[in-house]
CSV table of C-alpha atoms in Angstrom, one decimal:
chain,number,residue,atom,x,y,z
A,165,UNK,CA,-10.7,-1.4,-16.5
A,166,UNK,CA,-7.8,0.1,-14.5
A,167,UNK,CA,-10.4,0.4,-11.4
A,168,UNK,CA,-11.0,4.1,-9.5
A,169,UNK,CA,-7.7,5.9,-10.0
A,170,UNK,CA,-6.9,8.7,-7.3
A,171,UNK,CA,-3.9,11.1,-7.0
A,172,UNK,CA,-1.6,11.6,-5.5
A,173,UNK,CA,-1.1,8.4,-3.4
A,174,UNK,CA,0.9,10.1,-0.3
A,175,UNK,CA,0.6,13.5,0.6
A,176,UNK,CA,2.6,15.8,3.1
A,177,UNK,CA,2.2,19.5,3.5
A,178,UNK,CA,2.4,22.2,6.5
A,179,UNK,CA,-0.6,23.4,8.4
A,180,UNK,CA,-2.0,26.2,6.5
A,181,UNK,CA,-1.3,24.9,3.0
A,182,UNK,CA,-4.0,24.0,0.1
A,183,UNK,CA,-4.6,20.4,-0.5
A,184,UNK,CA,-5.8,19.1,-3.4
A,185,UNK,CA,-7.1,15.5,-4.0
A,186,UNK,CA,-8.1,14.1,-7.1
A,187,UNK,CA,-10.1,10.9,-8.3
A,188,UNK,CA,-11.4,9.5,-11.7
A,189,UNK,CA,-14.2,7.1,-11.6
A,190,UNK,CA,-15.0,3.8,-13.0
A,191,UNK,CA,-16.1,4.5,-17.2
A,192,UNK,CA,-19.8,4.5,-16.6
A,193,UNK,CA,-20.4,4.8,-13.4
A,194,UNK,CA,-22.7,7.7,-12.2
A,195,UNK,CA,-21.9,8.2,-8.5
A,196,UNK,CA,-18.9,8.7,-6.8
A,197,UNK,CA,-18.4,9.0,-3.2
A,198,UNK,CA,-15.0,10.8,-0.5
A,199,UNK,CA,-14.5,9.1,1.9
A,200,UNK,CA,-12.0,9.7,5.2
A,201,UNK,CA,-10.7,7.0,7.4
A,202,UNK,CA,-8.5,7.6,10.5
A,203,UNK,CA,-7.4,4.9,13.6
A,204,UNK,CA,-9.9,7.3,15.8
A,205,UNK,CA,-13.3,7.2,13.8
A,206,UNK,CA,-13.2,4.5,11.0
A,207,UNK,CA,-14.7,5.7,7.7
A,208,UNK,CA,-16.4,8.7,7.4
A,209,UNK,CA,-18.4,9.3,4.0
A,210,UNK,CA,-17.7,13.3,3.4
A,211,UNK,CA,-19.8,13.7,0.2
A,212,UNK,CA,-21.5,12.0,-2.7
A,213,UNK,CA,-22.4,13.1,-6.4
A,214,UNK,CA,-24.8,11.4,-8.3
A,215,UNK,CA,-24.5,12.3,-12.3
A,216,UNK,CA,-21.9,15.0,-11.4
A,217,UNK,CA,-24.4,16.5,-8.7
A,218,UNK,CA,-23.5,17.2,-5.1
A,219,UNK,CA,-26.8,14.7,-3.4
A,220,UNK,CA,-25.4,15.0,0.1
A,221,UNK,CA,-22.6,16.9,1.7
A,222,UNK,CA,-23.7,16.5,5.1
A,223,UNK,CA,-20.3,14.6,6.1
A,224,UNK,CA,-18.0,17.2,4.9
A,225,UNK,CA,-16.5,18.8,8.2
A,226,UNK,CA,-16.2,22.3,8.3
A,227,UNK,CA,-15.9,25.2,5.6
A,228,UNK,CA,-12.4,24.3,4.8
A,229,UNK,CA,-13.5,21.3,2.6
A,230,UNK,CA,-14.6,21.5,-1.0
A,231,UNK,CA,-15.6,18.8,-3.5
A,232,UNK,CA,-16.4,19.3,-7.3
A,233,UNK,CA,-16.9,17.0,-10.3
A,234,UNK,CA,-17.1,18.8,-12.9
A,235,UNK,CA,-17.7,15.9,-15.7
A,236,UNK,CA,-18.8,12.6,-15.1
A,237,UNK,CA,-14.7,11.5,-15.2
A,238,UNK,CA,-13.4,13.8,-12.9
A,239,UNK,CA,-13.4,14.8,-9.2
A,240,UNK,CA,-11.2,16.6,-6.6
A,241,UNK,CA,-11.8,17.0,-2.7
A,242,UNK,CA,-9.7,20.4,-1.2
A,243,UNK,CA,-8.9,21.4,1.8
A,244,UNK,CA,-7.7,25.0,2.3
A,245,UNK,CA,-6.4,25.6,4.8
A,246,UNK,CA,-5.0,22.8,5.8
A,247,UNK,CA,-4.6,21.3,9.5
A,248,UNK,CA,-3.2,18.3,11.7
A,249,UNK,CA,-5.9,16.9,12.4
A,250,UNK,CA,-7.0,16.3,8.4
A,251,UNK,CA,-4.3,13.7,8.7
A,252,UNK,CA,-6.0,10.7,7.3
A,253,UNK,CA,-6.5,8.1,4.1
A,254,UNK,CA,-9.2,9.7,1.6
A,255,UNK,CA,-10.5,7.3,-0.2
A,256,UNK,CA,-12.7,7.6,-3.6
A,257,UNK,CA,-15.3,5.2,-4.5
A,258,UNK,CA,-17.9,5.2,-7.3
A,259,UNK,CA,-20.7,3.2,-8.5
A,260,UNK,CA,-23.3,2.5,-10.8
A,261,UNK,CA,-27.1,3.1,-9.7
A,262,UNK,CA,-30.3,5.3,-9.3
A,263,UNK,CA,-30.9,7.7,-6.9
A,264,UNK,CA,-34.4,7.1,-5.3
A,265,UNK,CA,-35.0,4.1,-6.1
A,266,UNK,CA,-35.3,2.5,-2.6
A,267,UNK,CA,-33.6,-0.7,-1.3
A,268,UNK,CA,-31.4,-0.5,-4.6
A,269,UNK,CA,-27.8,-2.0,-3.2
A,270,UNK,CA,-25.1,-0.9,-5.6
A,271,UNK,CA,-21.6,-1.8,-5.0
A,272,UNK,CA,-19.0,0.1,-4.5
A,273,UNK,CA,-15.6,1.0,-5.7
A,274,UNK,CA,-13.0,2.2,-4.2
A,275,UNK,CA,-9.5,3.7,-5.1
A,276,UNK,CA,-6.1,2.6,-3.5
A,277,UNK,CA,-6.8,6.4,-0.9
A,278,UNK,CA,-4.6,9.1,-0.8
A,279,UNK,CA,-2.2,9.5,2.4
A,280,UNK,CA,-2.3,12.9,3.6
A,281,UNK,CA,-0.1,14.2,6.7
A,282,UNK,CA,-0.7,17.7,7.7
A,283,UNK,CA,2.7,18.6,9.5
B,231,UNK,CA,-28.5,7.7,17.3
B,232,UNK,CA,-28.0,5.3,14.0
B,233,UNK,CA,-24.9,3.1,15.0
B,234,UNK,CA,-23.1,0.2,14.0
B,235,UNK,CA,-20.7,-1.9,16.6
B,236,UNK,CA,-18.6,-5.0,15.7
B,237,UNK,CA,-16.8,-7.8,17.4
B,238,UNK,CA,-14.6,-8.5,18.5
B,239,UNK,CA,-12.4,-5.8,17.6
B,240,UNK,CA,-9.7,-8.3,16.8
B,241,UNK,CA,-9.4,-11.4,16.0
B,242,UNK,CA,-6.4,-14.0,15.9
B,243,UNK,CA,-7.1,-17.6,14.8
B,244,UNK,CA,-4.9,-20.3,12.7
B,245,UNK,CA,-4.9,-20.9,9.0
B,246,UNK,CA,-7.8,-23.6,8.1
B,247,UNK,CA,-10.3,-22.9,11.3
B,248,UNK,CA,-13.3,-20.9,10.4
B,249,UNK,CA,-14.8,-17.6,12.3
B,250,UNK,CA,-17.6,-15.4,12.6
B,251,UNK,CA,-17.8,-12.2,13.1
B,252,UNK,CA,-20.8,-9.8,14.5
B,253,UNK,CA,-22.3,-6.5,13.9
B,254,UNK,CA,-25.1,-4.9,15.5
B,255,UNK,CA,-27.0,-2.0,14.6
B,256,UNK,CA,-29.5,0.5,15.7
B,257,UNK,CA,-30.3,1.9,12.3
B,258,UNK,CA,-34.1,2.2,11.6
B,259,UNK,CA,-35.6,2.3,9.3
B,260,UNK,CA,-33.1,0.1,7.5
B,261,UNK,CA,-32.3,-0.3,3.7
B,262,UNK,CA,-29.6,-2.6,3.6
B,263,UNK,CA,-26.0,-4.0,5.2
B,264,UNK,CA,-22.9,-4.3,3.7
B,265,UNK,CA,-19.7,-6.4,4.7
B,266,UNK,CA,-16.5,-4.8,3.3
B,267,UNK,CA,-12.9,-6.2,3.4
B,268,UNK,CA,-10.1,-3.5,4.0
B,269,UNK,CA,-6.4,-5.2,3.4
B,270,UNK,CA,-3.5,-2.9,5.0
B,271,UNK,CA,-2.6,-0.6,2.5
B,272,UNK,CA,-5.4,-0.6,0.6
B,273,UNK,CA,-9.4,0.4,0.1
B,274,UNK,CA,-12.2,-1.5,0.9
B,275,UNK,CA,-13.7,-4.4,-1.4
B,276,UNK,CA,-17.1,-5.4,-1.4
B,277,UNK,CA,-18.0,-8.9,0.0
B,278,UNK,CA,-21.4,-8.6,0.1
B,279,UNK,CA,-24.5,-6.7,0.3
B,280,UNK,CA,-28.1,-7.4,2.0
B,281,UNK,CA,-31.4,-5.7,1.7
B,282,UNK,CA,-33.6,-5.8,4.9
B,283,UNK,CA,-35.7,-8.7,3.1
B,284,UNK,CA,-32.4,-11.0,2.9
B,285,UNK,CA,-31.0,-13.3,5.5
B,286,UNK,CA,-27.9,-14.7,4.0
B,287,UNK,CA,-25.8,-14.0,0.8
B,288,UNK,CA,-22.6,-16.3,0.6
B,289,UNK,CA,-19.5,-15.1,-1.4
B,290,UNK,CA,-17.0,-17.9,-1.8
B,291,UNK,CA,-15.6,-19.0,1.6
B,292,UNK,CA,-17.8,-15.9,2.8
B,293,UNK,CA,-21.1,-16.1,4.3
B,294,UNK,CA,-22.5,-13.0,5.6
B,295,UNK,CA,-26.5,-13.4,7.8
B,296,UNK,CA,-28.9,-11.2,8.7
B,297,UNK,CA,-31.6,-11.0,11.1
B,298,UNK,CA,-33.5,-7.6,10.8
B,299,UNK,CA,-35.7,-8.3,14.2
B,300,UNK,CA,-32.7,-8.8,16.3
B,301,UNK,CA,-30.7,-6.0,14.0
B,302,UNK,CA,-27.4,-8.3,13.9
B,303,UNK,CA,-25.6,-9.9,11.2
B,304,UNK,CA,-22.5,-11.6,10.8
B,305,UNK,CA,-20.0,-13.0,8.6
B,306,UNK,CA,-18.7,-16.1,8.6
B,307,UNK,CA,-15.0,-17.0,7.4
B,308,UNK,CA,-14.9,-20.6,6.3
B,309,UNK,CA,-11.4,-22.6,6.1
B,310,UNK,CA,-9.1,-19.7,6.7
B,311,UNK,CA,-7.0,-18.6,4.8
B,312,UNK,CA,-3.4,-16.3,5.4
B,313,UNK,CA,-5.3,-13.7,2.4
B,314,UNK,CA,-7.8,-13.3,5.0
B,315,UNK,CA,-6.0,-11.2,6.8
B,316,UNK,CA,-7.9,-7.9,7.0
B,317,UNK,CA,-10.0,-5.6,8.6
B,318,UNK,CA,-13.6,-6.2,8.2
B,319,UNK,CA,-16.0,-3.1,8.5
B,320,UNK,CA,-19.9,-3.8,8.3
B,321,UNK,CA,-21.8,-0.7,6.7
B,322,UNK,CA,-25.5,0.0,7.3
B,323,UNK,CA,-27.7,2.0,4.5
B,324,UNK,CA,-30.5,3.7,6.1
B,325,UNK,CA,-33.9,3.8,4.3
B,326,UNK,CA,-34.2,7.5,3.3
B,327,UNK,CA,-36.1,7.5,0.5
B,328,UNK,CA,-33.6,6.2,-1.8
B,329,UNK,CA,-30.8,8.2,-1.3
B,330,UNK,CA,-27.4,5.7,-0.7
B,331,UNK,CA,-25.7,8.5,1.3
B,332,UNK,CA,-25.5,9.2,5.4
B,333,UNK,CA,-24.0,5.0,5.4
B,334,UNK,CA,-23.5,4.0,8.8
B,335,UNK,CA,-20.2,2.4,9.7
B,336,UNK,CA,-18.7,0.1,11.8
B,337,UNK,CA,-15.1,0.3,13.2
B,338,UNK,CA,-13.7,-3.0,11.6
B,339,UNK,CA,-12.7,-6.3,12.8
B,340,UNK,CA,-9.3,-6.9,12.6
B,341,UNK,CA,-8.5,-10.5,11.8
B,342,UNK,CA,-5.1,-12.1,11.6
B,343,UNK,CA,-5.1,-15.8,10.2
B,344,UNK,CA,-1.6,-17.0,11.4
B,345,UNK,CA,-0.2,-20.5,9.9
């Protein structure tokens, strides 16, 4: 399996612009998680999807950020506008398990990031 | 407020001598703890993952404790290695019914094994 596959690896774009992140899963897995990491705060989890279903987008900063998964193979994270401060690795991850089922531990998986610099 | 500190916040030791490192947490109620290795460049890989009834899970040279009274775990490097070179972020799952979302994360141990 060629692992969680995001795109593009490196981004760079003016303030302003549309971003546009994209991520496959792992074949089979049913969840898949964005993730932002930055020097400042660490990893942040910005939203999860459980069988192509937003569970929580609690982490997901502001209005300016969108995440959809429309099949179980596909997901992309946008920001529009963009700003400086989005600068920052998003990372991907999925994983195989149950929602509700308490003190279940799945792994997870997660793709190489993307690289984004908002100039 | 759920949080999650490590230390140190880095960590320099020679190739072959072991180490531990710490995390302590405040998140209650608690559903499990993960230790996750981050290499420069890259995401992070799984090492290992407790539930609030387990007190230690070894992965290879890796050997990661828990003590849910005390709310601290660690993770114990054996016979270091350069490859260990990383940062090490400990991740805390709170018990909300289920859900695997709203993970609590630590800022990372950096560790540099030099030869």
């Amino acid at each position: 399996d060629a692992g969680v596959i995001q795109s593009p690896r490196h981004e760079v774009t003016e303030m302003g612009q549309e971003v546009t992140l994209r991520c496959k899963p792992i074949s089979g897995h049913n969840s898949l998680f964005w993730y932002r990491q930055t020097m400042m705060r660490g990893l942040e989890l910005l939203i999860y999807f459980n069988n192509n279903v937003p569970i929580d987008d609690s982490g997901m900063p502001e209005d300016r950020f969108s995440a959809k998964m429309p099949n179980a193979s596909f997901s992309t994270l946008k920001i529009q506008p963009s700003e400086p401060r989005d600068s920052a690795v998003y990372f991907c991850a999925s994983s195989f398990g149950f929602r509700g089922l308490a003190g279940v531990s799945e792994t997870q998986y997660f793709g190489p990031g993307t690289r984004l610099l908002v100039l | 407020k759920n949080q999650v500190e490590q230390s140190p916040q880095s960590l320099i030791i020679l190739e072959g001598k072991n180490c531990t490192l710490q995390c302590n947490y405040t998140v209650s109620p608690f559903s499990n703890l993960r230790w996750y290795k981050q290499d420069t460049g890259r995401g992070p890989v799984s090492l290992t993952i407790m539930t609030f009834s387990e007190n230690t899970k070894s992965n290879g040279r890796y050997t990661a404790t828990l003590d849910a009274d005390t709310k601290q775990s660690s993770l114990h490097i054996t016979a270091s290695q350069l490859s260990d070179s990383a940062s090490y972020i400990c991740v805390v799952s709170p018990h909300y019914g289920g859900s695997q979302g709203n993970l609590i994360f630590g800022k990372g141990t950096k560790l540099s094994v030099k030869p």
